Coordinates of C-alpha atoms and ligand atoms in Angstrom, one line a residue:
M1167 CA -23.8 -27.1 6.6
K1168 CA -27.4 -25.9 5.6
V1169 CA -28.3 -22.5 6.8
Q1170 CA -31.4 -23.7 8.7
T1171 CA -29.4 -26.5 10.4
L1172 CA -26.7 -24.0 11.3
L1173 CA -29.2 -21.5 12.8
K1174 CA -30.9 -24.2 14.7
E1175 CA -27.7 -25.6 16.3
L1176 CA -26.9 -22.0 17.4
G1177 CA -30.3 -21.7 19.1
L1178 CA -31.5 -19.0 16.6
K1179 CA -35.2 -19.6 16.5
K1180 CA -37.9 -17.6 14.8
D1181 CA -40.1 -15.7 17.3
N1182 CA -42.2 -13.6 15.0
P1183 CA -42.8 -14.9 11.6
G1184 CA -39.5 -14.4 9.7
V1185 CA -37.8 -12.6 12.6
Y1186 CA -35.0 -13.9 14.7
A1187 CA -35.5 -12.1 18.0
A1188 CA -33.2 -11.8 20.8
R1189 CA -35.4 -13.1 23.6
W1190 CA -33.8 -10.8 26.1
L1191 CA -34.9 -7.8 24.1
A1192 CA -38.3 -6.4 25.0
G1193 CA -40.6 -4.9 22.4
R1194 CA -42.0 -6.7 19.4
G1195 CA -43.1 -5.7 15.9
R1196 CA -40.5 -3.0 15.1
E1197 CA -38.9 -2.7 11.8
P1198 CA -36.4 -5.6 11.8
L1199 CA -32.7 -5.5 10.8
A1200 CA -31.9 -7.6 7.8
S1201 CA -28.8 -9.8 7.9
C1202 CA -27.6 -10.2 4.3
S1203 CA -25.1 -12.7 2.9
P1204 CA -22.2 -10.8 1.3
H1205 CA -21.9 -13.8 -1.1
D1206 CA -25.3 -13.4 -2.8
G1207 CA -27.1 -10.6 -1.1
A1208 CA -29.8 -13.0 0.1
V1209 CA -31.5 -12.1 3.4
I1210 CA -30.3 -14.8 5.9
A1211 CA -32.6 -13.7 8.6
R1212 CA -34.3 -10.6 10.1
V1213 CA -33.4 -9.6 13.6
Q1214 CA -35.3 -7.4 16.0
R1215 CA -33.7 -3.9 16.1
A1216 CA -33.1 -2.6 19.6
T1217 CA -34.2 0.9 20.6
L1218 CA -32.6 3.3 23.1
A1219 CA -35.2 2.0 25.6
D1220 CA -33.9 -1.5 25.1
Y1221 CA -30.4 -0.3 25.6
D1222 CA -31.4 1.4 28.8
R1223 CA -32.9 -1.9 30.1
A1224 CA -29.7 -3.8 29.1
A1225 CA -27.5 -1.3 30.9
A1226 CA -29.8 -1.4 34.0
A1227 CA -29.4 -5.2 34.0
A1228 CA -25.6 -4.9 33.9
V1229 CA -25.8 -2.4 36.8
A1230 CA -28.1 -4.7 38.8
A1231 CA -25.8 -7.7 38.2
F1232 CA -22.6 -6.0 39.2
P1233 CA -22.6 -6.2 43.1
R1234 CA -23.1 -10.0 43.2
W1235 CA -20.6 -10.6 40.3
R1236 CA -18.1 -8.3 42.0
D1237 CA -18.4 -10.2 45.2
T1238 CA -18.0 -13.6 43.5
P1239 CA -14.3 -14.6 44.0
A1240 CA -12.3 -14.1 40.8
P1241 CA -11.4 -17.8 40.4
R1242 CA -15.1 -18.6 40.6
R1243 CA -15.7 -16.0 37.9
G1244 CA -13.0 -17.8 36.0
E1245 CA -14.9 -21.1 36.3
V1246 CA -17.9 -19.5 34.6
V1247 CA -15.6 -18.3 31.8
R1248 CA -14.1 -21.8 31.6
Q1249 CA -17.6 -23.1 30.9
I1250 CA -18.3 -20.4 28.4
G1251 CA -15.1 -21.5 26.6
N1252 CA -16.4 -25.1 26.6
V1253 CA -19.7 -24.1 25.0
L1254 CA -17.7 -22.3 22.3
R1255 CA -15.6 -25.4 21.8
E1256 CA -18.7 -27.5 21.3
H1257 CA -20.1 -25.2 18.7
Q1258 CA -16.9 -24.0 17.1
E1259 CA -17.8 -25.5 13.7
A1260 CA -21.3 -24.0 13.5
L1261 CA -20.3 -20.6 14.9
G1262 CA -17.3 -20.5 12.5
H1263 CA -19.8 -21.3 9.6
L1264 CA -22.1 -18.5 10.7
V1265 CA -19.2 -16.0 10.8
S1266 CA -18.3 -17.0 7.3
L1267 CA -21.9 -16.8 6.1
E1268 CA -22.8 -13.5 7.6
M1269 CA -19.4 -11.6 7.4
G1270 CA -17.9 -13.3 4.3
K1271 CA -14.5 -14.4 5.5
I1272 CA -13.5 -17.9 4.4
L1273 CA -14.3 -20.9 6.6
A1274 CA -10.8 -21.4 7.9
E1275 CA -10.8 -17.8 9.1
G1276 CA -14.3 -18.1 10.5
S1277 CA -13.3 -21.2 12.5
G1278 CA -10.0 -19.5 13.5
E1279 CA -11.9 -16.6 14.9
V1280 CA -13.9 -18.9 17.2
Q1281 CA -10.6 -20.6 18.1
E1282 CA -9.4 -17.2 19.2
M1283 CA -12.5 -16.9 21.5
I1284 CA -11.7 -20.3 23.0
D1285 CA -8.0 -19.2 23.5
I1286 CA -8.9 -16.0 25.3
A1287 CA -11.4 -17.8 27.5
D1288 CA -8.5 -20.2 28.5
F1289 CA -6.2 -17.3 29.1
A1290 CA -8.8 -15.5 31.2
V1291 CA -9.4 -18.6 33.4
G1292 CA -5.7 -18.6 34.3
L1293 CA -5.7 -14.9 34.7
S1294 CA -8.6 -15.2 37.3
R1295 CA -5.9 -16.4 39.8
Q1296 CA -3.3 -13.8 38.7
L1297 CA -4.9 -10.4 39.1
Y1298 CA -1.7 -9.4 41.0
G1299 CA -1.0 -6.1 42.7
L1300 CA 2.5 -4.9 43.8
T1301 CA 3.8 -4.4 47.3
M1302 CA 6.1 -1.4 47.8
P1303 CA 8.4 -0.6 50.7
S1304 CA 7.0 2.3 52.7
E1305 CA 9.3 5.1 53.8
R1306 CA 7.6 5.1 57.2
P1307 CA 8.4 2.5 59.9
G1308 CA 5.6 0.1 60.8
H1309 CA 3.7 0.8 57.6
R1310 CA 2.8 -1.5 54.8
M1311 CA 2.1 -0.1 51.3
Y1312 CA 0.6 -2.1 48.5
E1313 CA -1.8 -1.8 45.6
Q1314 CA -4.8 -3.9 44.7
W1315 CA -7.2 -4.1 41.8
H1316 CA -10.9 -3.9 42.1
P1317 CA -13.6 -4.5 39.5
L1318 CA -14.5 -1.3 37.6
G1319 CA -18.2 -1.8 37.3
P1320 CA -20.5 -2.2 34.2
I1321 CA -18.7 -1.5 30.9
G1322 CA -19.7 -1.1 27.3
I1323 CA -18.2 -3.0 24.4
I1324 CA -18.8 -1.7 20.8
T1325 CA -17.5 -3.9 18.1
A1326 CA -16.8 -3.8 14.3
F1327 CA -18.2 -6.1 11.6
N1328 CA -14.9 -7.7 10.6
F1329 CA -14.3 -9.8 13.7
P1330 CA -18.0 -10.2 14.6
V1331 CA -17.3 -12.5 17.6
A1332 CA -13.6 -12.5 18.5
V1333 CA -13.3 -8.8 19.4
W1334 CA -16.2 -9.2 21.9
S1335 CA -14.5 -12.2 23.5
W1336 CA -11.1 -10.4 23.9
N1337 CA -13.0 -7.8 26.0
A1338 CA -15.7 -9.9 27.6
M1339 CA -13.6 -12.9 28.8
I1340 CA -11.1 -10.6 30.5
A1341 CA -13.7 -8.1 31.8
A1342 CA -15.7 -11.0 33.3
V1343 CA -12.8 -12.5 35.3
C1344 CA -12.0 -8.9 36.4
G1345 CA -15.5 -8.7 37.9
D1346 CA -17.1 -6.3 35.5
T1347 CA -20.6 -6.7 34.0
M1348 CA -21.1 -5.6 30.4
V1349 CA -23.3 -4.5 27.5
W1350 CA -22.3 -5.4 24.0
K1351 CA -23.3 -3.6 20.9
P1352 CA -22.1 -5.4 17.7
A1353 CA -22.0 -4.0 14.2
S1354 CA -25.4 -3.9 12.6
T1355 CA -24.2 -5.9 9.6
T1356 CA -23.4 -8.9 11.7
P1357 CA -26.3 -9.3 14.2
L1358 CA -26.8 -13.0 13.8
C1359 CA -23.2 -13.8 15.0
A1360 CA -23.8 -11.7 18.1
L1361 CA -27.2 -13.4 18.8
A1362 CA -25.7 -16.8 18.3
V1363 CA -22.9 -16.0 20.9
Q1364 CA -25.5 -14.6 23.3
N1365 CA -27.6 -17.7 22.9
L1366 CA -24.7 -20.0 23.6
I1367 CA -23.4 -18.2 26.7
A1368 CA -26.8 -17.2 28.3
P1369 CA -27.5 -20.7 29.7
V1370 CA -24.1 -20.8 31.3
L1371 CA -24.6 -17.5 33.0
R1372 CA -28.2 -18.4 34.1
A1373 CA -27.0 -21.8 35.5
H1374 CA -24.6 -19.9 37.8
G1375 CA -27.2 -17.3 38.8
H1376 CA -25.6 -14.4 37.0
P1377 CA -27.8 -13.8 33.9
G1378 CA -27.2 -10.1 33.8
V1379 CA -23.4 -10.2 33.6
M1380 CA -23.2 -10.2 29.8
N1381 CA -25.9 -8.3 27.9
L1382 CA -26.5 -7.8 24.2
V1383 CA -28.1 -4.9 22.3
V1384 CA -28.4 -5.3 18.6
G1385 CA -29.0 -2.0 17.0
P1386 CA -27.8 1.1 15.2
G1387 CA -24.9 3.5 15.8
A1388 CA -27.1 5.7 18.0
I1389 CA -26.9 3.0 20.7
G1390 CA -23.1 3.1 20.6
Q1391 CA -23.4 6.9 20.9
A1392 CA -25.7 6.5 24.0
M1393 CA -23.1 4.1 25.5
G1394 CA -20.4 6.7 25.1
E1395 CA -22.5 9.2 27.0
D1396 CA -23.8 6.8 29.6
E1397 CA -22.3 7.6 33.1
R1398 CA -23.2 4.1 34.2
L1399 CA -20.4 2.6 32.1
G1400 CA -17.0 3.1 33.7
L1401 CA -15.2 2.0 30.5
V1402 CA -16.3 2.0 26.9
S1403 CA -14.2 -0.3 24.7
F1404 CA -14.7 0.7 21.1
T1405 CA -13.4 -1.2 18.1
G1406 CA -14.1 0.4 14.7
S1407 CA -13.1 3.2 12.4
T1408 CA -10.9 6.1 13.6
E1409 CA -13.7 8.5 12.6
V1410 CA -16.4 7.0 14.8
G1411 CA -13.9 6.2 17.5
R1412 CA -13.0 9.8 17.8
G1413 CA -16.6 10.7 18.6
V1414 CA -16.9 8.0 21.2
A1415 CA -13.6 9.1 22.8
R1416 CA -14.9 12.7 23.0
A1417 CA -18.2 11.6 24.5
V1418 CA -16.5 9.4 27.1
A1419 CA -13.8 11.9 27.9
S1420 CA -16.3 14.7 28.5
R1421 CA -17.8 12.7 31.4
L1422 CA -14.3 11.7 32.5
G1423 CA -15.0 8.0 31.8
R1424 CA -12.4 5.6 30.5
H1425 CA -12.2 4.5 26.9
L1426 CA -10.2 1.7 25.2
L1427 CA -9.9 2.4 21.5
E1428 CA -9.0 -0.1 18.8
L1429 CA -9.2 1.8 15.6
G1430 CA -8.0 1.7 12.0
G1431 CA -4.6 0.5 10.8
N1432 CA -2.4 1.2 7.8
N1433 CA 0.1 -1.6 8.1
A1434 CA 3.4 -2.0 6.2
V1435 CA 5.8 -4.8 5.6
L1436 CA 9.4 -3.9 4.9
V1437 CA 11.2 -6.3 2.6
M1438 CA 15.0 -5.9 2.8
D1439 CA 17.6 -6.9 0.1
D1440 CA 18.5 -10.1 2.0
A1441 CA 14.9 -11.2 2.8
D1442 CA 13.7 -14.7 2.3
L1443 CA 11.3 -13.8 -0.5
D1444 CA 9.4 -17.1 -0.3
L1445 CA 8.4 -16.2 3.3
A1446 CA 7.8 -12.6 2.6
I1447 CA 5.5 -13.3 -0.4
R1448 CA 3.4 -15.8 1.5
A1449 CA 3.1 -13.4 4.5
V1450 CA 2.2 -10.4 2.3
L1451 CA -0.3 -12.5 0.3
F1452 CA -2.1 -13.6 3.5
G1453 CA -1.8 -10.2 5.0
A1454 CA -3.3 -8.3 2.0
V1455 CA -5.8 -10.8 0.6
G1456 CA -6.9 -12.6 3.8
T1457 CA -10.3 -11.6 5.0
A1458 CA -10.5 -9.7 1.6
G1459 CA -8.3 -7.0 3.1
Q1460 CA -10.8 -6.3 5.9
R1461 CA -8.7 -6.8 8.9
C1462 CA -7.4 -3.9 11.0
T1463 CA -4.0 -5.6 10.7
S1464 CA -4.3 -6.2 6.9
T1465 CA -1.1 -5.4 5.0
R1466 CA -1.8 -2.3 3.0
R1467 CA 1.8 -1.2 2.1
V1468 CA 4.9 -3.2 1.1
L1469 CA 8.1 -1.2 1.2
L1470 CA 10.6 -3.0 -1.1
H1471 CA 14.3 -2.6 -1.1
R1472 CA 15.3 -1.5 -4.6
S1473 CA 17.4 -4.5 -5.3
I1474 CA 14.6 -7.1 -4.9
A1475 CA 11.6 -4.9 -5.9
A1476 CA 11.3 -6.2 -9.4
E1477 CA 11.6 -9.8 -8.5
F1478 CA 9.2 -9.5 -5.5
T1479 CA 6.6 -7.7 -7.6
R1480 CA 6.8 -10.3 -10.4
R1481 CA 6.4 -13.2 -8.0
L1482 CA 3.6 -11.5 -6.0
K1483 CA 1.7 -10.8 -9.2
R1484 CA 1.9 -14.4 -10.0
A1485 CA 0.6 -15.4 -6.6
Y1486 CA -2.3 -12.9 -6.9
A1487 CA -3.3 -14.5 -10.2
Q1488 CA -3.8 -17.8 -8.4
V1489 CA -6.0 -16.5 -5.6
R1490 CA -9.3 -18.4 -5.8
I1491 CA -12.2 -15.9 -5.2
G1492 CA -15.7 -17.1 -4.4
D1493 CA -18.2 -18.4 -2.0
P1494 CA -16.3 -18.2 1.4
R1495 CA -17.8 -21.4 2.6
A1496 CA -16.6 -23.4 -0.5
A1497 CA -13.5 -25.5 -0.1
G1498 CA -10.4 -24.0 -1.8
T1499 CA -11.6 -20.4 -1.7
L1500 CA -8.9 -18.0 -0.5
M1501 CA -10.8 -14.7 -0.8
G1502 CA -14.5 -14.1 -0.2
P1503 CA -16.6 -11.0 -0.8
L1504 CA -16.5 -7.6 0.8
V1505 CA -19.1 -7.1 3.5
T1506 CA -21.6 -4.8 1.8
P1507 CA -22.3 -3.1 -1.5
E1508 CA -21.2 0.1 0.2
A1509 CA -17.7 -1.4 0.8
V1510 CA -17.5 -2.3 -2.9
A1511 CA -18.4 1.4 -3.7
D1512 CA -15.5 2.5 -1.4
Y1513 CA -13.2 0.1 -3.2
E1514 CA -14.2 1.6 -6.6
Q1515 CA -13.8 5.2 -5.3
A1516 CA -10.3 4.3 -4.0
L1517 CA -9.3 3.0 -7.4
E1518 CA -10.4 6.2 -9.1
R1519 CA -8.4 8.2 -6.6
I1520 CA -5.3 6.0 -7.0
R1521 CA -5.4 6.5 -10.8
R1522 CA -6.0 10.3 -10.4
E1523 CA -3.2 10.7 -7.8
G1524 CA -0.5 8.9 -9.9
G1525 CA -0.7 5.3 -8.6
R1526 CA -0.3 2.5 -11.3
I1527 CA -2.6 -0.5 -11.0
L1528 CA -0.5 -3.6 -11.7
C1529 CA -3.2 -6.2 -11.4
G1530 CA -6.8 -6.5 -10.2
G1531 CA -8.6 -3.1 -9.9
K1532 CA -12.0 -4.4 -10.9
V1533 CA -15.4 -5.2 -9.4
L1534 CA -16.6 -8.7 -10.3
R1535 CA -20.2 -8.4 -11.6
S1536 CA -20.9 -11.4 -13.8
G1537 CA -21.5 -15.1 -13.5
A1538 CA -21.3 -16.6 -10.0
Y1539 CA -20.2 -13.2 -8.7
R1540 CA -23.2 -11.3 -10.0
K1541 CA -25.2 -10.9 -6.8
G1542 CA -22.3 -10.7 -4.3
N1543 CA -19.9 -8.1 -3.2
Y1544 CA -16.9 -9.4 -5.1
V1545 CA -13.8 -7.5 -6.2
L1546 CA -10.3 -8.4 -7.4
P1547 CA -7.4 -8.1 -5.1
T1548 CA -5.3 -5.2 -6.4
L1549 CA -1.7 -4.4 -6.5
V1550 CA -0.6 -0.7 -7.0
A1551 CA 2.8 0.6 -7.8
A1552 CA 3.0 3.8 -5.7
P1553 CA 5.3 6.7 -5.2
D1554 CA 6.0 7.1 -1.5
D1555 CA 3.9 10.3 -1.3
L1556 CA 0.7 9.0 -2.9
P1557 CA -2.0 10.9 -0.9
I1558 CA -4.5 8.0 -0.6
M1559 CA -1.8 5.9 1.0
Q1560 CA -2.3 7.9 4.2
E1561 CA -5.8 6.5 4.6
E1562 CA -7.1 3.1 5.5
V1563 CA -9.3 1.7 2.6
F1564 CA -11.0 -1.4 4.0
A1565 CA -10.5 -3.5 0.9
P1566 CA -7.8 -5.7 -0.7
I1567 CA -5.7 -2.9 -2.2
L1568 CA -1.9 -3.2 -1.7
Y1569 CA 0.6 -0.4 -2.4
L1570 CA 4.1 -1.4 -3.5
V1571 CA 6.7 1.3 -2.8
T1572 CA 10.4 1.1 -3.6
V1573 CA 12.9 2.3 -1.0
N1574 CA 16.7 2.6 -1.0
D1575 CA 17.6 1.5 2.5
L1576 CA 16.3 0.7 5.9
T1577 CA 16.4 4.3 7.1
E1578 CA 14.1 5.3 4.3
A1579 CA 11.9 2.3 4.8
I1580 CA 11.4 3.1 8.5
A1581 CA 10.6 6.7 7.6
V1582 CA 8.0 5.8 5.0
Q1583 CA 6.5 3.1 7.3
N1584 CA 6.0 5.6 10.1
D1585 CA 4.8 8.4 7.8
V1586 CA 1.1 7.7 8.2
P1587 CA -1.5 8.7 10.8
Q1588 CA -2.1 5.2 12.0
G1589 CA 0.2 3.0 14.1
L1590 CA -1.2 -0.5 14.5
S1591 CA 1.0 -3.3 13.0
S1592 CA 4.3 -3.5 11.1
A1593 CA 6.8 -6.1 10.0
I1594 CA 10.2 -6.5 8.5
F1595 CA 11.7 -9.4 6.5
T1596 CA 15.4 -9.6 6.9
G1597 CA 18.1 -12.1 8.1
R1598 CA 20.3 -9.4 9.5
V1599 CA 20.0 -9.2 13.3
A1600 CA 21.1 -5.5 13.3
D1601 CA 18.4 -4.5 10.8
A1602 CA 15.8 -6.4 12.8
E1603 CA 16.9 -4.8 16.1
R1604 CA 16.9 -1.4 14.5
F1605 CA 13.4 -1.9 13.3
L1606 CA 12.3 -2.9 16.8
S1607 CA 14.2 -0.2 18.6
H1608 CA 12.7 3.1 19.8
G1609 CA 13.9 4.8 16.5
G1610 CA 12.2 2.0 14.5
S1611 CA 8.6 1.1 13.9
D1612 CA 6.2 3.4 15.8
C1613 CA 3.4 0.8 15.8
G1614 CA 1.9 -1.2 18.7
I1615 CA 2.8 -4.4 16.9
A1616 CA 6.2 -5.0 15.3
N1617 CA 7.1 -8.3 13.8
V1618 CA 10.3 -9.9 12.3
N1619 CA 9.9 -12.4 9.5
I1620 CA 6.2 -12.8 9.9
G1621 CA 3.4 -10.6 8.5
T1622 CA 1.3 -7.9 9.9
S1623 CA -1.9 -9.8 10.5
G1624 CA -2.8 -12.8 12.6
A1625 CA -1.8 -11.8 16.2
E1626 CA -1.9 -14.3 19.1
I1627 CA -4.0 -13.5 22.1
G1628 CA -1.2 -13.9 24.6
G1629 CA 0.2 -10.4 23.7
A1630 CA -1.4 -7.1 24.3
F1631 CA -3.1 -6.0 21.1
G1632 CA -3.5 -2.5 19.8
G1633 CA -1.8 0.5 18.2
E1634 CA -0.7 4.1 18.5
K1635 CA -1.6 7.4 16.9
D1636 CA -4.9 7.3 15.1
T1637 CA -5.3 3.6 16.0
G1638 CA -6.3 4.9 19.4
G1639 CA -3.6 3.7 21.9
G1640 CA -5.8 0.9 23.5
R1641 CA -4.5 -2.5 24.4
E1642 CA -6.7 -5.6 24.5
A1643 CA -6.4 -9.4 25.0
G1644 CA -3.2 -10.7 26.7
S1645 CA -0.2 -9.5 28.7
D1646 CA -1.4 -7.0 31.3
A1647 CA -4.3 -5.5 29.2
W1648 CA -6.6 -6.7 32.0
R1649 CA -5.7 -3.6 34.0
S1650 CA -7.9 -1.5 31.7
Y1651 CA -10.9 -3.3 33.1
M1652 CA -10.1 -2.7 36.8
R1653 CA -9.6 0.2 39.1
R1654 CA -6.3 0.4 41.0
Q1655 CA -6.3 1.2 44.7
T1656 CA -3.1 2.1 46.6
C1657 CA -3.3 1.2 50.2
T1658 CA -1.1 2.2 53.2
L1659 CA -1.6 0.3 56.4
N1660 CA -0.1 1.7 59.6
W1661 CA 0.5 -0.8 62.4
S1662 CA 3.2 1.4 64.2
G1663 CA 1.0 3.1 66.8
E1664 CA 2.7 6.4 65.7
L1665 CA 1.6 8.9 63.0
P1666 CA 4.7 9.7 61.0
L1667 CA 4.0 11.9 58.0
A1668 CA 5.5 11.2 54.5
Q1669 CA 8.5 13.3 53.4
G1670 CA 9.4 13.6 57.1
I1671 CA 7.0 16.5 57.6
Q1672 CA 6.5 17.7 61.2
F1673 CA 3.0 19.1 61.8
G1674 CA 2.4 20.8 65.1
Ligands
NAD3046 P1 -17.4 1.5 12.2 O1 -16.6 2.5 12.9 O2 -18.3 1.8 11.1 O3 -18.4 0.7 13.3 C1 -17.9 0.2 14.5 C2 -19.0 0.1 15.5 O4 -19.4 1.4 15.9 C3 -20.3 -0.6 15.0 O5 -20.8 -1.4 16.0 C4 -21.2 0.6 14.7 O6 -22.6 0.3 14.7 C5 -20.8 1.5 15.8 N1 -21.2 2.9 15.6 C6 -21.6 3.6 14.5 N2 -21.8 4.9 14.8 C7 -21.5 5.1 16.1 C8 -21.5 6.2 16.9 N3 -21.9 7.4 16.5 N4 -21.2 6.1 18.2 C9 -20.8 4.9 18.7 N5 -20.8 3.7 17.9 C10 -21.1 3.9 16.6 O7 -16.4 0.3 11.8 P2 -16.6 -1.0 10.9 O8 -16.8 -0.6 9.5 O9 -17.6 -1.9 11.6 O10 -15.2 -1.7 11.1 C11 -14.1 -1.4 10.3 C12 -13.1 -0.6 11.1 O11 -12.8 -1.1 12.4 C13 -11.8 -0.4 10.4 O12 -11.4 0.9 10.5 C14 -10.9 -1.3 11.2 O13 -9.5 -1.0 11.1 C15 -11.4 -1.2 12.5 N6 -11.0 -2.3 13.4 C16 -10.0 -2.1 14.3 C17 -9.6 -3.1 15.1 C18 -8.4 -3.0 16.1 O14 -8.3 -3.8 16.9 N7 -7.6 -1.9 16.0 C19 -10.2 -4.4 15.0 C20 -11.2 -4.6 14.0 C21 -11.6 -3.5 13.3

């Protein structure tokens, strides 16, 4: 699909010469934000950069829209979300292309990301009739006790570049059926994806008379900071690095607001002596090389039982040699570029540290700077033989670097797996039920996600998604994650005509 055709289909029209402006942002003529292709560095478009005053207007719109949205019955809110899901269905191909063009993931993953938006919209529609509260037996006669869930109010959603549209939808679709209004601040490297989404959903919201329910502000980190400090936002859902997330958490906590944190991961796959190596190698390849290692759930460490370590390593190296790297929108490409030249610099620095700290690079370990790769942010996927105490292995490097560590048994594998600050995703490959159960038990993986015989990345929306420790403890998407977006009210209703006190207290 040609870039101009793509942008046109997604309603991205030029307002000022050369500038794609979000029509809902006031103020013209500021220094625009350039959206650059990670494939060749070309400027795809320039986008108006929001100021703090724009943010203030967007937050005010969310505040103003809240009472009517809150009073709209949840199933009717679900109907609006159903129509948003339909619009996304209609434009799945174009939006998937744009994700690929602007962020650099391959087409299949770009389209898969939009599929995730559609799935969560469907999930939220069903949820709109299932925002259940419990009823509890009261200890007092003639009393009924129950809890109910009310909309929280306007919320903030700050998202990372690597899932430029799906992470917003995990939050927005659920928050919308819960009755919240919202302001979204996407990463500044992927503004077009966000504008395209807003262009698609705005007509649906307008048609239902709720234009202020979902608001977008495309701008720098300072806007995210303002959201953290903004008393008007009952919840700030932040997806991004642990370092920035910590600051957001502090700001929100200091005003006693709520935060939902989805931060960095450092995910391991354990491959036991009886593992099906065909499955394990395919899962590790997708987990480590998919999205060029730029998923929060990317596989970063493989813990290999000593008896299969040599064979696994040999076969994985062979698989790495066959990975086709290139234009993410070309058929047959398995790995696209990194998002920015800065990400390439981080990859190079990590390689230096790996060598210095005693890791051994088995393959890859190079930036691609010639031929078709010359202008893009291309690197080779890298395998590193690592001792279990390699210092850099404690950190999340957002690039396709995979550490291979040899372990002697399951006890050691679990200990190494848990011995990092992050706790997002984990997996074990084994045919032994007892080993699988041990890995899943409370003494096993300490991560928010623990899988058996599938890899660390590629979660389904039906489960609650998130992780522990430095990953932030938040849960998004399915299961009962919706509760984060509502306030719980415990109600006791007395129809007895008496006034008995709890705990049998007699007063006066
Ligand atoms: P980042 O932390 O650099 O940016 C995330 C967002 O925060 C962006 O929108 C950015 O503009 C904004 N921001 C920057 N400074 C801010 C500030 N001071 N206050 C508030 N917001 C600010 O992260 P990134 O590079 O875009 O994304 C990669 C990171 O995100 C990785 O660590 C990855 O693991 C993590 N991530 C986690 C999940 C998850 O669900 N756990 C999902 C996707 C990405």
